[in-house]
Amino acid sequence: MKISRVILLIMLFVLMGVSSADVSYKWASTIPIQFVPISSIDNVSEYLSSNSVVVFYIDRNFEYNEKTIKILNAINVYCYSTSSSAIPGNETYKLKKPILVYINGEKKYIKNFIVKGTKISENPPTYEIGDKRLFIPQTIDKNDKVVLDTVGEYVAKKGGIFAYINKVPPYHKHVVVSGVVIEKIIPNPEGEGAVVVAGRKIPVEVRDDEEINKKILIIKKLSEVIGSNITYITTGSENLEIIRKLSLNDEEKSLLNQYWFKKRDGYIHIHYKPSDIKFNNEDILAASYYPLIYFEKAPETFKNDPVGKYYPQMISYFGTESVGYWNKGLKSEDLYYYSTNEKYWDGENNYSINPHWMYKDEYLPMSNNSEINKDKYKYFNQWYVKNYGYALTRNISGLLLFSNDKTLLDIVLGRDENLDWRLNPSGRIKYIVIPGKKDIEKGDITIIKIPSLSKKIYGVDYIDEIYIPPSKEEFGVYIADVMKYDYSFIYKLKDNYTYVTSFKDYVDWINSYRKNRITIKNNIIQLKSNSGIKITVYADKNIYDIIGNNGGKLQIEEYKKNACRFVIDNPPKNLIFD
């Protein structure tokens, strides 16, 4: 992997910030903990008299004014002065400088302050301002591992027990979700071939099946060596057989045909469970069913809607009588398209000017042009339903969308009843990958957001190589074109205690994490599930006593006496910490 290809992405990642806020850490403490943003405080004495460990911090809504000055002073935070006499209890105040408020990305923090207390941590900067009272002079994410580690160590040194379930599997420090993109036809200005899409000629590079197959076989062997699955991202149904090397037998084809039902002069299809047909267990993420170059360019003309073999044989969807169901006939053909005299590329760089949309062979007013171009997912929703719907019939694990447009998501998730056509993917796929700030959203279908998913060549999305490094225990991503997938880079990740996994396996793991639970009762740490997890415990206890009280069989990954920290792999459901 060439470093130059990933520097920009790494910088973008740093600038955008990292958050998997929807996947919050599961933690428990024998001493109650309160996180208190300064701007939310009306009565500071309420927190100063609490029996909990109270963590005051500067939040995004913090403003330096008369009210917050009083609050800060009440928790032993004062304006900076060149004279030590600026602290109450001394006689004079000299050369006071106001506290300065800075904004850095999503964080606010303050400078020019002094604290009457002890600094107990550098990251994040944390001060003990009183018994069980902490102050952090910047915005924090309560779900940040470094925050939990700081608070956990403090709880332990106050005689309590603090524990959380790690968001990485046992014996690993990081997680990277990895995928290889199988692309047979790629738009390429230097390509020696051309593909005609709706009357447009697009120069392309066409790859040899055998060359792709050799790369896939190496990657499959790599998966065996590292003991982890890798996601195969297909950009068209023609790649599925290359990945699976499996076709339906006659008995299975007969089973599929049983699900067609006659309706008037056409055919529709009812719900079909893909589990009735067994494929190999690869994690396949579909970017498209039609070849991607056809799928993404055809909506710009909508004259050559696929016919014949491209019609689905099975799918569950919603439609209307007026629009027509998914018939094998002209009723399913799209009626909108660009003017037929438009030229996109003919080998001599000839381009048309001001193309017009047509409907039923009639030119539309220019006012309709901009509206249709702006809302293409609305006007041509049946095109996207067909493409992604047919992909669902191939027993894939997830869908890859190159846009996070709300209308497109409504179409794919079937959540807007006002749309003429929409999918019903529930129970058919596990996850959807879309562009966006890195995050995971919970739901019947998990949505994974990844920044900078692709680049466009002639308006067609192309994935070259993406590396977003993991941050602490938040997942990273490595996706590359099949010809550029870097095997040695995967080995380096593994050597750095990184868990390399597929999208499907990570979704399963993180959803299992969400369902887990941790509590502490009578010095016993109780877990709802202890399968494939590790936990971090902060307690001022003797390691030999802990091992002995648990039958001498604990798997201790890490122990730091000064920090009172134990990291335990595959713990028992009831872990005695007495």
Coordinates of C-alpha atoms in Angstrom, one line a residue:
M1 CA 0.0 0.0 0.0
K2 CA 1.4 3.4 -1.0
I3 CA 1.5 5.8 1.9
S4 CA 0.7 8.8 -0.3
R5 CA -2.7 7.3 -1.2
V6 CA -3.8 7.4 2.4
I7 CA -2.3 10.5 3.9
L8 CA -5.2 12.7 2.8
L9 CA -7.8 10.3 4.2
I10 CA -6.0 10.1 7.5
M11 CA -5.9 13.9 7.8
L12 CA -9.5 14.1 6.8
F13 CA -10.3 11.6 9.5
V14 CA -8.4 13.6 12.1
L15 CA -10.2 16.8 11.1
M16 CA -13.6 15.2 11.1
G17 CA -13.2 13.6 14.5
V18 CA -14.0 10.1 15.6
S19 CA -17.1 8.9 17.2
S20 CA -19.2 5.8 17.6
A21 CA -21.5 7.5 20.0
D22 CA -24.3 5.1 19.4
V23 CA -22.1 2.2 20.6
S24 CA -21.6 3.4 24.2
Y25 CA -19.4 1.6 26.6
K26 CA -21.0 -0.8 29.1
W27 CA -19.7 0.1 32.5
A28 CA -20.5 -0.1 36.2
S29 CA -19.2 1.4 39.4
T30 CA -19.7 0.7 43.1
I31 CA -19.4 4.5 43.7
P32 CA -22.0 6.5 41.7
I33 CA -20.6 8.8 39.0
Q34 CA -22.1 12.0 37.7
F35 CA -20.8 13.8 34.6
V36 CA -21.8 17.5 34.9
P37 CA -21.4 20.0 32.1
I38 CA -20.7 23.5 33.5
S39 CA -23.3 25.2 31.4
S40 CA -26.1 23.0 32.9
I41 CA -25.5 24.0 36.5
D42 CA -28.0 26.1 38.3
N43 CA -27.2 25.2 41.9
V44 CA -23.6 24.2 42.2
S45 CA -23.9 23.4 45.9
E46 CA -26.2 20.4 44.9
Y47 CA -23.2 18.7 43.3
L48 CA -20.7 19.8 46.0
S49 CA -22.8 18.0 48.6
S50 CA -23.3 14.8 46.5
N51 CA -22.0 11.4 47.6
S52 CA -21.1 10.5 44.0
V53 CA -17.9 11.1 42.2
V54 CA -18.8 14.3 40.3
V55 CA -16.9 15.1 37.1
F56 CA -17.3 18.8 36.1
Y57 CA -16.3 19.6 32.5
I58 CA -16.4 22.4 29.9
D59 CA -19.1 21.5 27.4
R60 CA -20.0 22.9 23.9
N61 CA -22.5 25.3 25.4
F62 CA -20.1 26.8 27.9
E63 CA -19.8 30.6 27.8
Y64 CA -17.5 32.6 30.0
N65 CA -19.7 35.1 31.9
E66 CA -20.6 36.2 35.4
K67 CA -22.6 33.1 36.1
T68 CA -19.9 30.7 35.1
I69 CA -17.2 32.7 36.8
K70 CA -19.1 32.1 40.1
I71 CA -19.5 28.4 39.3
L72 CA -15.8 27.9 38.5
N73 CA -14.7 29.7 41.6
A74 CA -17.1 27.5 43.7
I75 CA -15.2 24.4 42.3
N76 CA -11.8 25.9 43.0
V77 CA -11.0 27.1 39.4
Y78 CA -9.8 30.7 39.2
C79 CA -8.5 33.3 36.8
Y80 CA -4.8 33.1 36.1
S81 CA -2.5 35.8 37.8
T82 CA 1.2 36.5 37.8
S83 CA 0.9 36.8 41.5
S84 CA 0.3 33.7 43.7
S85 CA -1.8 35.9 45.9
A86 CA -4.7 35.6 43.4
I87 CA -6.1 32.6 45.3
P88 CA -8.7 33.4 48.0
G89 CA -7.2 33.3 51.4
N90 CA -4.4 35.6 50.4
E91 CA -4.7 39.4 50.8
T92 CA -4.3 40.8 47.2
Y93 CA -5.2 40.1 43.6
K94 CA -2.7 41.3 41.0
L95 CA -2.5 41.2 37.3
K96 CA -5.5 39.0 36.7
K97 CA -6.0 37.7 33.2
P98 CA -9.4 36.5 32.1
I99 CA -10.0 32.9 31.3
L100 CA -9.9 32.3 27.6
V101 CA -12.3 30.0 25.8
Y102 CA -11.1 28.2 22.6
I103 CA -12.9 26.0 20.1
N104 CA -11.0 23.2 18.4
G105 CA -13.3 21.1 16.1
E106 CA -16.0 19.7 18.2
K107 CA -14.3 20.7 21.5
K108 CA -14.3 23.7 23.7
Y109 CA -11.5 24.2 26.2
I110 CA -10.2 27.0 28.5
K111 CA -6.8 28.5 29.1
N112 CA -5.4 31.1 31.6
F113 CA -6.8 29.4 34.7
I114 CA -5.4 28.0 37.9
V115 CA -6.8 25.2 40.1
K116 CA -6.7 24.8 43.8
G117 CA -6.2 21.1 43.7
T118 CA -4.1 18.3 42.2
K119 CA -3.7 17.3 38.6
I120 CA -4.3 13.5 38.4
S121 CA -4.2 13.0 34.6
E122 CA -2.7 14.5 31.5
N123 CA -5.1 12.9 29.0
P124 CA -7.6 14.2 29.4
P125 CA -6.3 16.9 31.7
T126 CA -8.0 16.2 35.0
Y127 CA -7.8 17.9 38.4
E128 CA -9.0 16.7 41.8
I129 CA -10.7 19.8 43.2
G130 CA -12.0 18.2 46.3
D131 CA -12.9 14.8 47.7
K132 CA -14.7 12.9 44.9
R133 CA -14.7 16.1 42.8
L134 CA -13.0 16.2 39.5
F135 CA -12.6 19.0 36.9
I136 CA -11.8 18.6 33.2
P137 CA -11.2 22.0 31.4
Q138 CA -12.4 20.8 28.0
T139 CA -15.2 19.2 26.2
I140 CA -15.3 15.4 26.7
D141 CA -17.1 12.4 25.3
K142 CA -18.3 10.4 28.3
N143 CA -18.0 7.4 26.0
D144 CA -14.3 8.0 25.5
K145 CA -12.1 5.2 26.8
V146 CA -9.5 7.6 28.2
V147 CA -12.2 9.3 30.2
L148 CA -13.4 6.0 31.6
D149 CA -9.9 5.0 32.4
T150 CA -9.2 8.2 34.3
V151 CA -12.4 8.0 36.3
G152 CA -12.0 4.3 36.8
E153 CA -8.6 4.6 38.4
Y154 CA -9.9 7.4 40.6
V155 CA -12.8 5.3 41.8
A156 CA -10.4 2.5 42.6
K157 CA -8.1 4.7 44.7
K158 CA -11.2 5.9 46.6
G159 CA -11.9 2.3 47.6
G160 CA -14.4 1.4 44.9
I161 CA -14.6 -0.9 41.9
F162 CA -15.1 0.3 38.4
A163 CA -15.4 -2.0 35.3
Y164 CA -16.3 -1.8 31.7
I165 CA -16.6 -4.2 28.7
N166 CA -14.0 -3.4 26.1
K167 CA -15.1 -2.7 22.6
V168 CA -12.5 -5.1 21.1
P169 CA -12.3 -8.9 21.3
P170 CA -9.8 -10.6 23.7
Y171 CA -6.1 -10.2 23.1
H172 CA -6.6 -7.3 20.7
K173 CA -6.1 -3.5 21.1
H174 CA -7.9 -2.3 17.9
V175 CA -10.4 -3.3 15.3
V176 CA -10.2 -2.8 11.5
V177 CA -13.0 -3.7 9.2
S178 CA -11.6 -4.8 5.9
G179 CA -13.1 -5.3 2.4
V180 CA -11.9 -6.1 -1.1
V181 CA -13.7 -4.5 -4.0
I182 CA -14.3 -6.7 -7.0
E183 CA -14.5 -4.4 -10.1
K184 CA -14.5 -5.9 -13.5
I185 CA -15.1 -2.8 -15.6
I186 CA -13.7 0.5 -14.5
P187 CA -14.1 3.9 -16.2
N188 CA -10.6 4.9 -17.2
P189 CA -9.6 7.8 -19.4
E190 CA -6.6 5.7 -20.5
G191 CA -8.7 2.6 -21.0
E192 CA -8.5 0.6 -24.3
G193 CA -12.1 -0.3 -24.4
A194 CA -15.5 1.5 -24.3
V195 CA -18.9 0.8 -22.9
V196 CA -22.0 2.3 -24.4
V197 CA -24.5 3.4 -21.7
A198 CA -27.7 4.9 -22.8
G199 CA -26.1 6.1 -26.0
R200 CA -22.9 7.4 -24.3
K201 CA -19.5 5.9 -25.0
I202 CA -17.3 5.7 -21.9
P203 CA -13.7 4.6 -22.0
V204 CA -13.0 1.7 -19.7
E205 CA -10.5 -0.7 -18.4
V206 CA -11.8 -4.3 -18.6
R207 CA -10.2 -6.8 -16.3
D208 CA -9.6 -10.5 -17.0
D209 CA -11.7 -12.9 -14.9
E210 CA -8.8 -15.2 -14.3
E211 CA -6.6 -12.4 -13.0
I212 CA -9.4 -11.3 -10.6
N213 CA -9.9 -15.0 -9.6
K214 CA -6.2 -15.4 -8.7
K215 CA -6.4 -12.4 -6.4
I216 CA -9.5 -13.6 -4.7
L217 CA -8.0 -17.0 -4.0
I218 CA -5.0 -15.3 -2.4
I219 CA -7.3 -13.2 -0.2
K220 CA -9.3 -16.3 0.8
K221 CA -6.1 -18.0 1.8
L222 CA -5.1 -14.9 3.7
S223 CA -8.5 -15.0 5.6
E224 CA -7.6 -18.6 6.6
V225 CA -4.1 -17.6 7.8
I226 CA -5.3 -14.7 9.9
G227 CA -8.4 -16.5 11.1
S228 CA -10.7 -13.7 10.1
N229 CA -13.3 -13.1 7.4
I230 CA -12.9 -10.3 4.8
T231 CA -15.8 -8.6 3.1
Y232 CA -16.1 -9.0 -0.7
I233 CA -17.6 -5.8 -2.2
T234 CA -19.3 -6.6 -5.6
T235 CA -20.0 -3.8 -8.1
G236 CA -22.2 -5.9 -10.3
S237 CA -23.9 -9.4 -10.3
E238 CA -21.3 -10.7 -12.8
N239 CA -18.8 -10.6 -10.0
L240 CA -20.9 -12.8 -7.7
E241 CA -20.1 -16.0 -9.4
I242 CA -16.4 -15.1 -9.5
I243 CA -16.6 -14.7 -5.7
R244 CA -18.7 -17.7 -4.9
K245 CA -17.9 -20.0 -7.8
L246 CA -21.4 -21.4 -7.2
S247 CA -24.5 -21.6 -9.4
L248 CA -28.0 -22.8 -8.7
N249 CA -28.9 -26.4 -9.5
D250 CA -32.1 -27.4 -11.2
E251 CA -33.9 -28.2 -8.0
E252 CA -33.2 -24.8 -6.5
K253 CA -34.2 -23.0 -9.7
S254 CA -37.5 -24.9 -9.5
L255 CA -38.0 -23.6 -6.0
L256 CA -37.5 -20.0 -7.1
N257 CA -40.0 -20.3 -9.9
Q258 CA -42.7 -21.4 -7.4
Y259 CA -42.8 -17.9 -6.0
W260 CA -44.2 -16.2 -9.1
F261 CA -47.9 -15.4 -9.1
K262 CA -50.0 -14.3 -12.0
K263 CA -51.7 -10.9 -11.8
R264 CA -53.8 -9.6 -14.7
D265 CA -51.4 -9.2 -17.6
G266 CA -48.2 -9.2 -15.5
Y267 CA -46.4 -10.9 -12.7
I268 CA -45.6 -9.9 -9.2
H269 CA -43.7 -11.6 -6.4
I270 CA -44.5 -12.2 -2.7
H271 CA -42.1 -12.4 0.2
Y272 CA -39.3 -14.9 -0.2
K273 CA -36.8 -16.0 2.4
P274 CA -33.3 -16.2 1.0
S275 CA -32.4 -18.7 3.8
D276 CA -34.2 -21.3 1.9
I277 CA -31.3 -21.5 -0.5
K278 CA -27.8 -22.1 0.8
F279 CA -24.8 -20.3 -0.5
N280 CA -21.3 -20.1 0.8
N281 CA -20.8 -18.1 3.9
E282 CA -18.8 -15.2 2.5
D283 CA -19.7 -11.7 3.6
I284 CA -20.8 -10.0 0.3
L285 CA -21.5 -6.3 0.3
A286 CA -23.3 -5.3 -2.9
A287 CA -22.8 -1.8 -4.4
S288 CA -25.0 -2.7 -7.3
Y289 CA -26.7 -5.5 -9.1
Y290 CA -26.5 -4.1 -12.6
P291 CA -22.8 -3.4 -13.6
L292 CA -22.0 -0.3 -11.6
I293 CA -21.0 1.7 -14.7
Y294 CA -24.5 1.0 -16.2
F295 CA -26.4 1.6 -13.0
E296 CA -24.9 5.0 -12.2
K297 CA -24.8 6.4 -15.7
A298 CA -28.2 5.2 -16.9
P299 CA -30.2 7.4 -14.5
E300 CA -28.7 10.4 -16.3
T301 CA -30.5 9.3 -19.5
F302 CA -33.0 6.7 -18.5
K303 CA -33.5 5.6 -22.0
N304 CA -32.0 2.1 -21.8
D305 CA -33.7 0.5 -18.8
P306 CA -32.6 -3.2 -18.6
V307 CA -34.9 -5.8 -20.1
G308 CA -35.0 -9.6 -20.3
K309 CA -32.5 -11.3 -18.0
Y310 CA -32.2 -8.2 -15.8
Y311 CA -35.7 -8.5 -14.5
P312 CA -35.8 -9.9 -11.0
Q313 CA -37.0 -13.4 -10.4
M314 CA -37.8 -12.8 -6.7
I315 CA -38.2 -9.8 -4.5
S316 CA -40.5 -8.2 -1.9
Y317 CA -41.4 -4.6 -2.6
F318 CA -44.1 -2.1 -2.5
G319 CA -45.7 -0.5 -5.5
T320 CA -49.0 1.2 -6.7
E321 CA -51.6 0.3 -9.3
S322 CA -51.0 3.6 -11.1
V323 CA -47.2 3.2 -11.3
G324 CA -47.5 -0.5 -12.0
Y325 CA -45.9 -3.5 -10.2
W326 CA -42.8 -5.2 -11.4
N327 CA -44.2 -6.6 -14.6
K328 CA -42.3 -8.3 -17.4
G329 CA -43.3 -5.8 -20.0
L330 CA -43.3 -2.2 -21.1
K331 CA -45.1 -1.0 -18.0
S332 CA -41.9 -1.4 -16.1
E333 CA -39.8 0.6 -18.5
D334 CA -38.8 4.1 -17.4
L335 CA -40.4 6.9 -19.4
Y336 CA -38.0 9.7 -18.6
Y337 CA -34.8 10.1 -20.5
Y338 CA -32.5 12.7 -22.0
S339 CA -32.8 13.9 -25.5
T340 CA -31.7 11.3 -28.0
N341 CA -29.2 13.6 -29.8
E342 CA -27.0 14.0 -26.8
K343 CA -23.4 12.8 -27.1
Y344 CA -21.3 12.1 -24.1
W345 CA -18.0 10.9 -25.7
D346 CA -17.3 9.6 -29.1
G347 CA -13.5 9.3 -29.0
E348 CA -13.0 12.9 -30.1
N349 CA -14.1 14.7 -26.9
N350 CA -17.4 15.8 -28.5
Y351 CA -20.0 16.8 -25.8
S352 CA -23.6 18.1 -26.2
I353 CA -24.8 21.4 -24.7
N354 CA -27.9 21.8 -22.6
P355 CA -29.4 18.4 -22.9
H356 CA -33.2 18.2 -22.2
W357 CA -35.2 15.7 -20.3
M358 CA -38.0 14.0 -22.3
Y359 CA -41.1 12.2 -21.1
K360 CA -43.1 10.0 -23.5
D361 CA -41.1 11.4 -26.4
E362 CA -41.9 15.0 -25.5
Y363 CA -39.3 17.6 -24.4
L364 CA -40.0 18.9 -20.9
P365 CA -39.7 22.6 -20.0
M366 CA -36.3 23.7 -18.7
S367 CA -37.9 24.2 -15.3
N368 CA -38.5 20.5 -15.0
N369 CA -34.9 19.8 -15.9
S370 CA -33.4 21.2 -12.7
E371 CA -36.1 19.6 -10.6
I372 CA -35.5 16.2 -12.0
N373 CA -31.7 16.5 -11.8
K374 CA -32.0 17.6 -8.2
D375 CA -34.5 14.9 -7.1
K376 CA -33.4 12.0 -9.2
Y377 CA -34.0 9.5 -6.4
K378 CA -37.6 10.7 -6.2
Y379 CA -38.3 10.7 -9.9
F380 CA -36.5 7.4 -10.7
N381 CA -37.1 5.6 -7.5
Q382 CA -38.2 2.5 -9.4
W383 CA -34.7 2.3 -11.0
Y384 CA -33.0 2.1 -7.6
V385 CA -35.6 -0.3 -6.3
K386 CA -34.9 -2.6 -9.2
N387 CA -31.2 -2.5 -8.8
Y388 CA -31.0 -2.9 -5.1
G389 CA -34.0 -5.2 -5.0
Y390 CA -32.4 -7.6 -7.4
A391 CA -29.2 -7.5 -5.4
L392 CA -31.2 -8.6 -2.4
T393 CA -32.2 -11.8 -4.2
R394 CA -28.6 -12.9 -4.3
N395 CA -28.3 -13.6 -0.6
I396 CA -26.0 -10.8 0.2
S397 CA -25.1 -9.5 3.7
G398 CA -25.3 -5.8 3.0
L399 CA -25.8 -2.9 0.6
L400 CA -23.2 -0.3 -0.2
L401 CA -24.7 3.1 -1.1
F402 CA -22.5 5.9 -2.5
S403 CA -24.9 8.6 -1.4
N404 CA -26.5 9.3 2.0
D405 CA -29.3 11.2 0.4
K406 CA -32.4 11.0 2.5
T407 CA -34.7 10.0 -0.3
L408 CA -32.4 7.2 -1.4
L409 CA -32.3 5.9 2.2
D410 CA -36.1 6.1 2.4
I411 CA -36.3 4.1 -0.8
V412 CA -33.8 1.4 0.3
L413 CA -35.2 1.1 3.9
G414 CA -38.8 1.3 2.7
R415 CA -39.7 3.9 5.3
D416 CA -41.6 6.5 3.3
E417 CA -45.1 5.4 2.3
N418 CA -45.5 8.3 -0.1
L419 CA -42.9 6.9 -2.4
D420 CA -44.3 5.1 -5.4
W421 CA -41.7 2.3 -5.1
R422 CA -39.6 1.3 -2.2
L423 CA -37.8 -1.8 -0.9
N424 CA -38.6 -4.0 2.1
P425 CA -35.1 -5.2 3.1
S426 CA -36.0 -6.1 6.7
G427 CA -34.8 -9.6 7.4
R428 CA -32.9 -9.8 4.1
I429 CA -29.7 -7.9 4.9
K430 CA -27.8 -7.2 8.1
Y431 CA -26.3 -3.8 7.3
I432 CA -26.0 -0.9 4.9
V433 CA -22.8 1.1 4.4
I434 CA -23.1 4.8 3.4
P435 CA -20.8 7.9 3.2
G436 CA -20.7 10.1 6.3
K437 CA -18.9 10.8 9.6
K438 CA -17.7 7.5 10.9
D439 CA -20.4 6.0 13.1
I440 CA -22.7 3.0 13.6
E441 CA -26.4 3.4 13.9
K442 CA -28.5 0.8 15.6
G443 CA -31.7 -0.6 14.0
D444 CA -33.2 -3.6 12.4
I445 CA -30.6 -3.0 9.7
T446 CA -27.4 -1.6 11.1
I447 CA -26.1 1.5 9.2
I448 CA -22.3 2.0 9.0
K449 CA -21.0 5.4 8.1
I450 CA -17.6 5.8 6.5
P451 CA -16.1 9.0 5.2
S452 CA -14.6 9.3 1.7
L453 CA -16.0 6.0 0.5
S454 CA -15.1 6.6 -3.2
K455 CA -14.1 8.9 -6.0
K456 CA -15.8 9.5 -9.3
I457 CA -14.5 8.8 -12.7
Y458 CA -16.8 10.0 -15.5
G459 CA -19.5 10.2 -12.9
V460 CA -19.1 6.6 -11.8
D461 CA -18.0 5.7 -8.3
Y462 CA -14.7 4.0 -8.0
I463 CA -13.0 2.7 -4.8
D464 CA -9.3 2.7 -5.0
E465 CA -7.9 2.3 -1.5
I466 CA -9.2 3.6 1.8
Y467 CA -7.5 3.4 5.2
I468 CA -9.0 5.0 8.2
P469 CA -6.9 4.0 11.2
P470 CA -8.6 2.8 14.4
S471 CA -8.7 5.2 17.3
K472 CA -8.3 3.5 20.7
E473 CA -11.2 0.9 20.6
E474 CA -13.2 2.6 17.9
F475 CA -13.2 0.7 14.6
G476 CA -11.0 1.5 11.6
V477 CA -11.5 0.7 8.0
Y478 CA -9.3 -0.8 5.2
I479 CA -10.9 -1.2 1.8
A480 CA -9.1 -1.6 -1.4
D481 CA -9.6 -2.6 -5.1
V482 CA -8.8 -6.2 -5.6
M483 CA -5.7 -5.4 -7.6
K484 CA -4.4 -3.1 -4.8
Y485 CA -5.4 -5.0 -1.7
D486 CA -2.2 -5.0 0.4
Y487 CA -1.7 -8.4 2.1
S488 CA 1.5 -7.3 3.9
F489 CA -0.4 -4.3 5.4
I490 CA -3.0 -6.8 6.9
Y491 CA -0.1 -8.7 8.5
K492 CA 1.2 -5.5 10.0
L493 CA -2.2 -4.8 11.5
K494 CA -2.3 -8.3 13.0
D495 CA 1.2 -7.8 14.4
N496 CA -0.1 -4.7 16.1
Y497 CA -2.8 -6.6 18.0
T498 CA -5.5 -5.4 15.6
Y499 CA -8.6 -7.6 15.0
V500 CA -9.2 -7.6 11.2
T501 CA -12.7 -8.6 10.4
S502 CA -15.5 -8.4 7.9
F503 CA -18.4 -5.9 8.0
K504 CA -20.9 -8.7 8.8
D505 CA -18.8 -10.2 11.6
Y506 CA -18.2 -6.8 13.1
V507 CA -21.9 -5.9 12.9
D508 CA -22.7 -9.2 14.7
W509 CA -20.1 -8.5 17.3
I510 CA -21.1 -4.9 18.0
N511 CA -24.8 -5.8 18.1
S512 CA -24.0 -8.5 20.6
Y513 CA -22.0 -5.9 22.6
R514 CA -25.1 -3.6 22.7
K515 CA -27.2 -6.4 24.2
N516 CA -24.7 -7.2 26.9
R517 CA -24.9 -5.8 30.4
I518 CA -22.4 -5.4 33.3
T519 CA -23.3 -4.8 37.0
I520 CA -21.4 -5.0 40.3
K521 CA -23.0 -6.4 43.4
N522 CA -21.3 -7.4 46.6
N523 CA -17.9 -7.1 44.9
I524 CA -19.0 -9.5 42.2
I525 CA -18.9 -8.3 38.6
Q526 CA -21.8 -9.8 36.8
L527 CA -22.0 -10.1 33.0
K528 CA -25.1 -11.0 30.9
S529 CA -22.8 -12.6 28.4
N530 CA -19.1 -13.5 28.6
S531 CA -18.7 -15.0 25.1
G532 CA -15.8 -13.5 23.2
I533 CA -15.2 -10.4 25.3
K534 CA -12.7 -8.8 27.6
I535 CA -13.3 -6.4 30.5
T536 CA -11.2 -3.8 32.2
V537 CA -11.5 -3.5 36.0
Y538 CA -10.2 -0.8 38.3
A539 CA -9.8 -2.0 41.9
D540 CA -7.2 -1.6 44.6
K541 CA -6.9 -5.4 45.0
N542 CA -4.2 -8.0 45.2
I543 CA -3.9 -9.9 41.9
Y544 CA -3.2 -13.2 43.6
D545 CA -6.3 -12.9 45.8
I546 CA -8.4 -12.1 42.7
I547 CA -7.0 -15.2 40.8
G548 CA -7.4 -17.4 43.9
N549 CA -11.0 -16.3 44.5
N550 CA -11.9 -17.2 40.9
G551 CA -10.5 -20.8 41.0
G552 CA -7.1 -19.8 39.6
K553 CA -8.2 -19.8 36.0
L554 CA -8.4 -16.1 35.0
Q555 CA -6.9 -15.0 31.7
I556 CA -5.1 -11.8 32.7
E557 CA -4.1 -9.8 29.6
E558 CA -2.8 -6.9 31.5
Y559 CA -2.2 -5.9 35.1
K560 CA -0.9 -2.5 36.3
K561 CA -0.6 -2.3 40.1
N562 CA 0.0 1.5 40.3
A563 CA -3.1 2.2 38.2
C564 CA -5.1 -0.5 40.0
R565 CA -6.0 -1.9 36.5
F566 CA -6.8 -5.4 35.5
V567 CA -7.7 -6.4 31.9
I568 CA -9.3 -9.9 31.8
D569 CA -10.0 -11.9 28.7
N570 CA -13.0 -14.3 28.5
P571 CA -14.0 -13.6 32.2
P572 CA -16.5 -15.8 34.0
K573 CA -20.1 -14.4 34.1
N574 CA -19.7 -13.9 37.9
L575 CA -16.2 -12.5 38.5
I576 CA -15.3 -12.2 42.2
F577 CA -13.3 -9.1 43.0
D578 CA -13.0 -9.3 46.8

